[in-house]
Each structure stands twice: as C-alpha cells, then as structure tokens.
Amino acid sequence: MSARVALVTGAGRGIGRAAAIELAKQGHAVAVNYAHSEEAAYKTVRLITDAGGRAFAVKADVSNAEEVKEMFKCVAETLGEVNVLVCSAGITRDSLLMRMKCDDWNSVVNTNLSSLYICAKEAVRPMIKARWGRIIAISSVVALRGSIGQCNYAAAKAGMIGFMKSLAKEVGGKGITANVIAPGFIDTDMTSSLPEELKAKYIETIPCGRVGTPQDVANVVSFLASDAASYIQGQVIAVDGGIAI
C-alpha cells in the first residue's frame, strides 16, 4: 500500500482534510487539492508530513477540465499515477427554488457534480492500465432524502450517485471500484455557521444522538481505498448516525 498515490479534492479542510490525513496514515502518498484556500491546504500537508507521511498541495479548480488535466499531470510527475481518487470538493448556495439564481444552480452543479465527471475521467485510464484503482465520491444524505432550500445541492449530490453506479458497471471488471459515501450532519465549516437551536433540532433526529465528525467519514474512505474493500462496488454508504432511516 505504501506505493499507492491518493488524490483528494477539496482537501484543505473538513472531510477532505480528514480523508487525506487518514490515507497518509495508511501509507498513501497524498496530493492535497485546493482551489482557493491555499493556507488551509498547506496546513493539511504539514499535518501529514509532520507525522512522517508524504504529501504536497496542488491547486486546481476541479470544475475546469484543463486545470484538472494539469493537476493529474503534476501529481503523476511528483508522486506517481493516481491510484485512489477521493472527490470531496463541494459547495452550497442555498435558496428556495423560486429565489434561486441560475449562477447558484450552475456553480453548485459544476463544483459538486461536473467535477466528479472531469476528475474520474482523468483517473480511469491509468487505473485501467494498472488493473487497480479506487474512486470514492463524497455525496450527501441530502441526495437520499432532500432538503428545503437545497434543490441545487440535492440534485448535484444525487447525480453523483447515479454517475458512480454507472461508472462501477463500466470499470468493475478492470480491478477498479467506484463507491459513494453519503455523510449526514457532520461538524465542518459548512455546518458550523448554523444557529445552535437549529443544530439541537438536527441532533434530535439522529438516532446516534450526536453530530458526526470528519474522522467518521475518513474512516470509511480509508476502508474503501483498501484491498479489503475489493468486493464492494457501486454502493452508497451513509455515514449519518442513522438520520436517513
């Protein structure tokens, strides 16, 4: 496993950072992707290298095909071909549908869904050549149950599930797995701005009785990236404390 290379998009903070660190602990060399948060990405790199791992930061807007192509080229030249792709980059632009601007729809769909298509397309060819690969998409429990004010986000995250199930059928016989993780209410920058009263109401709906952590999700990423998960294909694993039951 020490020879394998992981690329984690949106790895500057939250779930992406936790996934990058956990993969490094398991022996992967890690490319830490970021689009805007350079300081946060370099902090992720430092956390990995200070613990004895190998990592470097690479800037790219994952919704831009040319930038993604250059990113994969850079990773291959620096660490080697990508064996594990974790698509964690995502944004929200919440609004009721009748008030939602076209830009809010397009930016959410491009960053969350189109980026998966662009990155997976770059990753698949060398994985097929190597007869081994792991593609892991970070969707959301919102894709499974919907959410008021998040038609754009829910559509993008649900689209990721359909994309990955189709991809799993395309590459399953070539030593590659394609699976989805659907996190629930996770303690990240995206949720930290919510009012405490609203957080309390969310927790009441979670059978496990607590908010999830990025590490809860990273543990599943690490497992799906391993040889132990070689017979798990095209699945959606909810890491949500039971909220989607």
XYZ file of C-alpha atoms in Angstrom:
245
model
C 0.000 0.000 0.000
C 2.941 2.364 0.623
C 3.478 2.678 -3.136
C -0.046 3.937 -3.811
C -0.941 7.532 -4.574
C -4.155 9.245 -3.464
C -5.592 12.498 -4.799
C -8.147 14.148 -2.537
C -10.075 17.106 -3.923
C -11.159 19.839 -1.546
C -8.627 18.575 0.989
C -7.914 21.876 2.702
C -10.464 21.382 5.444
C -13.301 19.266 6.805
C -13.947 15.833 5.347
C -11.325 16.258 2.627
C -8.587 17.074 5.130
C -9.540 14.187 7.413
C -9.581 11.795 4.448
C -6.175 12.967 3.235
C -4.634 12.552 6.686
C -6.175 9.113 7.214
C -4.997 7.878 3.809
C -1.499 9.118 4.619
C -1.611 7.167 7.889
C -2.370 4.059 5.849
C 0.754 4.603 3.761
C -0.513 6.515 0.743
C 1.349 9.433 -0.744
C -1.294 12.159 -0.910
C -1.938 15.014 -3.317
C -3.904 17.694 -1.480
C -6.072 19.586 -3.945
C -7.410 23.080 -3.333
C -8.954 25.826 -5.443
C -8.819 28.917 -3.227
C -7.781 28.008 0.329
C -4.027 27.742 -0.158
C -3.184 28.261 3.511
C -5.627 25.549 4.599
C -4.248 23.111 2.008
C -0.683 23.661 3.166
C -1.800 23.074 6.734
C -3.139 19.678 5.639
C 0.201 18.944 4.003
C 2.097 19.928 7.155
C -0.115 17.728 9.323
C 0.744 14.795 7.066
C 4.462 15.449 6.648
C 4.997 16.252 10.342
C 3.636 12.772 11.073
C 6.106 11.217 8.631
C 3.864 10.957 5.580
C 4.297 12.141 2.006
C 2.081 14.914 0.657
C 2.050 18.015 -1.467
C -0.545 20.639 -2.334
C -1.799 21.147 -5.874
C -4.071 23.977 -6.960
C -6.860 23.374 -9.465
C -10.476 24.325 -9.997
C -11.911 20.823 -10.298
C -14.800 22.059 -12.424
C -12.279 23.165 -15.083
C -11.184 20.329 -17.359
C -7.877 21.921 -18.392
C -6.852 22.653 -14.821
C -7.737 19.096 -13.791
C -5.668 17.677 -16.651
C -2.679 19.724 -15.486
C -3.295 18.650 -11.884
C -3.173 14.949 -12.757
C -0.029 15.520 -14.800
C 1.578 17.322 -11.858
C 0.639 14.548 -9.418
C 1.991 11.862 -11.754
C 5.294 13.693 -12.101
C 5.599 14.362 -8.367
C 4.245 11.213 -6.708
C 3.206 8.806 -9.470
C -0.068 7.915 -11.172
C -3.190 8.339 -9.053
C -4.442 5.018 -7.654
C -7.065 6.426 -5.286
C -9.301 9.359 -6.195
C -11.449 10.926 -3.488
C -13.826 13.586 -4.826
C -14.611 15.671 -1.765
C -14.754 19.204 -3.169
C -18.167 20.772 -2.742
C -20.064 23.987 -2.109
C -23.568 25.072 -1.169
C -25.594 28.038 -2.400
C -28.852 27.521 -0.536
C -32.086 29.200 -1.542
C -35.722 28.341 -2.128
C -36.217 27.364 -5.766
C -38.310 30.385 -6.715
C -35.485 32.649 -5.482
C -32.581 30.564 -6.741
C -30.361 32.313 -9.256
C -29.030 30.481 -12.303
C -25.488 31.168 -11.097
C -26.283 29.457 -7.800
C -27.572 26.409 -9.644
C -24.664 26.250 -12.086
C -21.902 26.799 -9.540
C -23.217 24.072 -7.223
C -23.761 21.552 -10.024
C -20.368 22.293 -11.592
C -18.386 22.132 -8.347
C -20.133 19.091 -6.885
C -21.120 17.004 -9.924
C -19.275 18.097 -13.057
C -16.007 17.960 -11.120
C -16.604 14.262 -10.443
C -17.015 13.575 -14.162
C -13.886 15.580 -15.024
C -11.667 14.049 -12.322
C -12.876 10.471 -12.742
C -12.348 10.674 -16.494
C -8.697 11.639 -15.944
C -8.183 8.960 -13.298
C -9.737 5.966 -15.053
C -7.273 5.403 -17.911
C -4.121 4.849 -15.778
C -6.179 2.822 -13.282
C -7.324 0.515 -16.091
C -3.719 0.158 -17.229
C -2.663 -0.746 -13.691
C -5.687 -3.054 -13.227
C -6.262 -1.456 -9.825
C -7.994 1.697 -8.647
C -10.381 3.233 -6.167
C -12.765 6.085 -6.944
C -14.679 7.434 -3.963
C -17.237 10.224 -4.222
C -18.404 12.212 -1.214
C -22.108 12.819 -1.776
C -24.595 13.679 0.984
C -27.558 12.262 2.846
C -29.430 15.182 1.251
C -29.259 13.198 -2.007
C -31.279 10.446 -0.324
C -33.920 12.486 1.478
C -33.942 16.018 0.045
C -33.725 19.290 1.933
C -35.686 22.540 1.792
C -33.675 25.265 0.093
C -31.192 22.833 -1.431
C -32.665 21.775 -4.776
C -29.347 22.543 -6.470
C -27.226 20.745 -3.857
C -29.552 17.729 -3.642
C -29.654 17.393 -7.431
C -25.872 17.553 -7.719
C -25.286 15.080 -4.897
C -27.931 12.682 -6.242
C -26.336 12.978 -9.672
C -23.059 11.814 -8.149
C -24.762 8.600 -7.038
C -26.153 7.849 -10.494
C -22.810 8.656 -12.088
C -20.887 6.352 -9.740
C -23.297 3.437 -10.117
C -22.902 3.671 -13.890
C -19.131 4.003 -13.606
C -18.994 0.952 -11.341
C -20.593 -1.113 -14.110
C -18.096 0.218 -16.651
C -14.902 -0.415 -14.675
C -15.857 -3.171 -12.234
C -14.186 -5.881 -14.286
C -10.902 -3.992 -14.503
C -9.840 -4.041 -10.850
C -11.415 -0.656 -10.102
C -14.134 0.077 -7.575
C -16.426 3.106 -7.613
C -18.362 3.841 -4.437
C -20.175 6.722 -2.765
C -20.188 7.957 0.808
C -23.237 9.967 1.887
C -22.356 11.908 5.044
C -25.101 13.220 7.277
C -24.794 16.144 9.679
C -21.003 16.449 10.011
C -19.183 19.059 12.097
C -17.437 21.056 9.349
C -17.059 24.686 8.309
C -20.177 24.216 6.181
C -22.312 23.395 9.256
C -20.532 25.444 11.912
C -22.390 28.634 10.984
C -25.801 27.117 11.767
C -27.582 28.515 14.851
C -27.216 26.357 17.961
C -31.007 25.925 18.214
C -31.100 24.506 14.694
C -28.187 22.166 15.440
C -30.054 20.907 18.502
C -33.114 20.151 16.369
C -30.960 18.221 13.887
C -29.406 16.165 16.674
C -32.878 15.190 17.879
C -33.438 13.460 14.520
C -30.174 11.477 14.636
C -30.555 8.002 16.182
C -26.898 8.022 17.303
C -27.636 11.209 19.240
C -24.651 13.248 18.100
C -23.178 15.230 15.245
C -20.738 13.298 13.088
C -17.065 14.181 12.695
C -14.907 14.354 9.565
C -12.975 11.421 11.005
C -16.146 9.299 10.955
C -16.214 9.772 7.188
C -12.446 9.451 6.744
C -12.515 6.013 8.355
C -14.873 4.785 5.634
C -12.789 6.455 2.913
C -9.722 4.607 4.193
C -11.569 1.287 4.151
C -12.987 1.751 0.642
C -9.488 2.673 -0.578
C -8.021 -0.575 0.742
C -7.714 -4.069 -0.694
C -10.193 -5.208 1.959
C -12.968 -3.410 0.036
C -12.263 -5.040 -3.318
C -15.727 -6.662 -3.488
C -17.685 -3.527 -2.598
C -18.858 -1.966 -5.828
C -21.321 0.765 -6.782
C -22.561 1.220 -3.225
C -23.832 4.245 -1.314
C -22.669 4.124 2.290
C -24.464 6.581 4.557
C -22.262 7.871 7.368
C -25.052 9.725 9.069
C -25.737 8.281 12.515
C -28.951 6.800 11.134
C -30.625 10.060 10.084
C -31.671 8.623 6.699
C -33.507 5.633 8.212
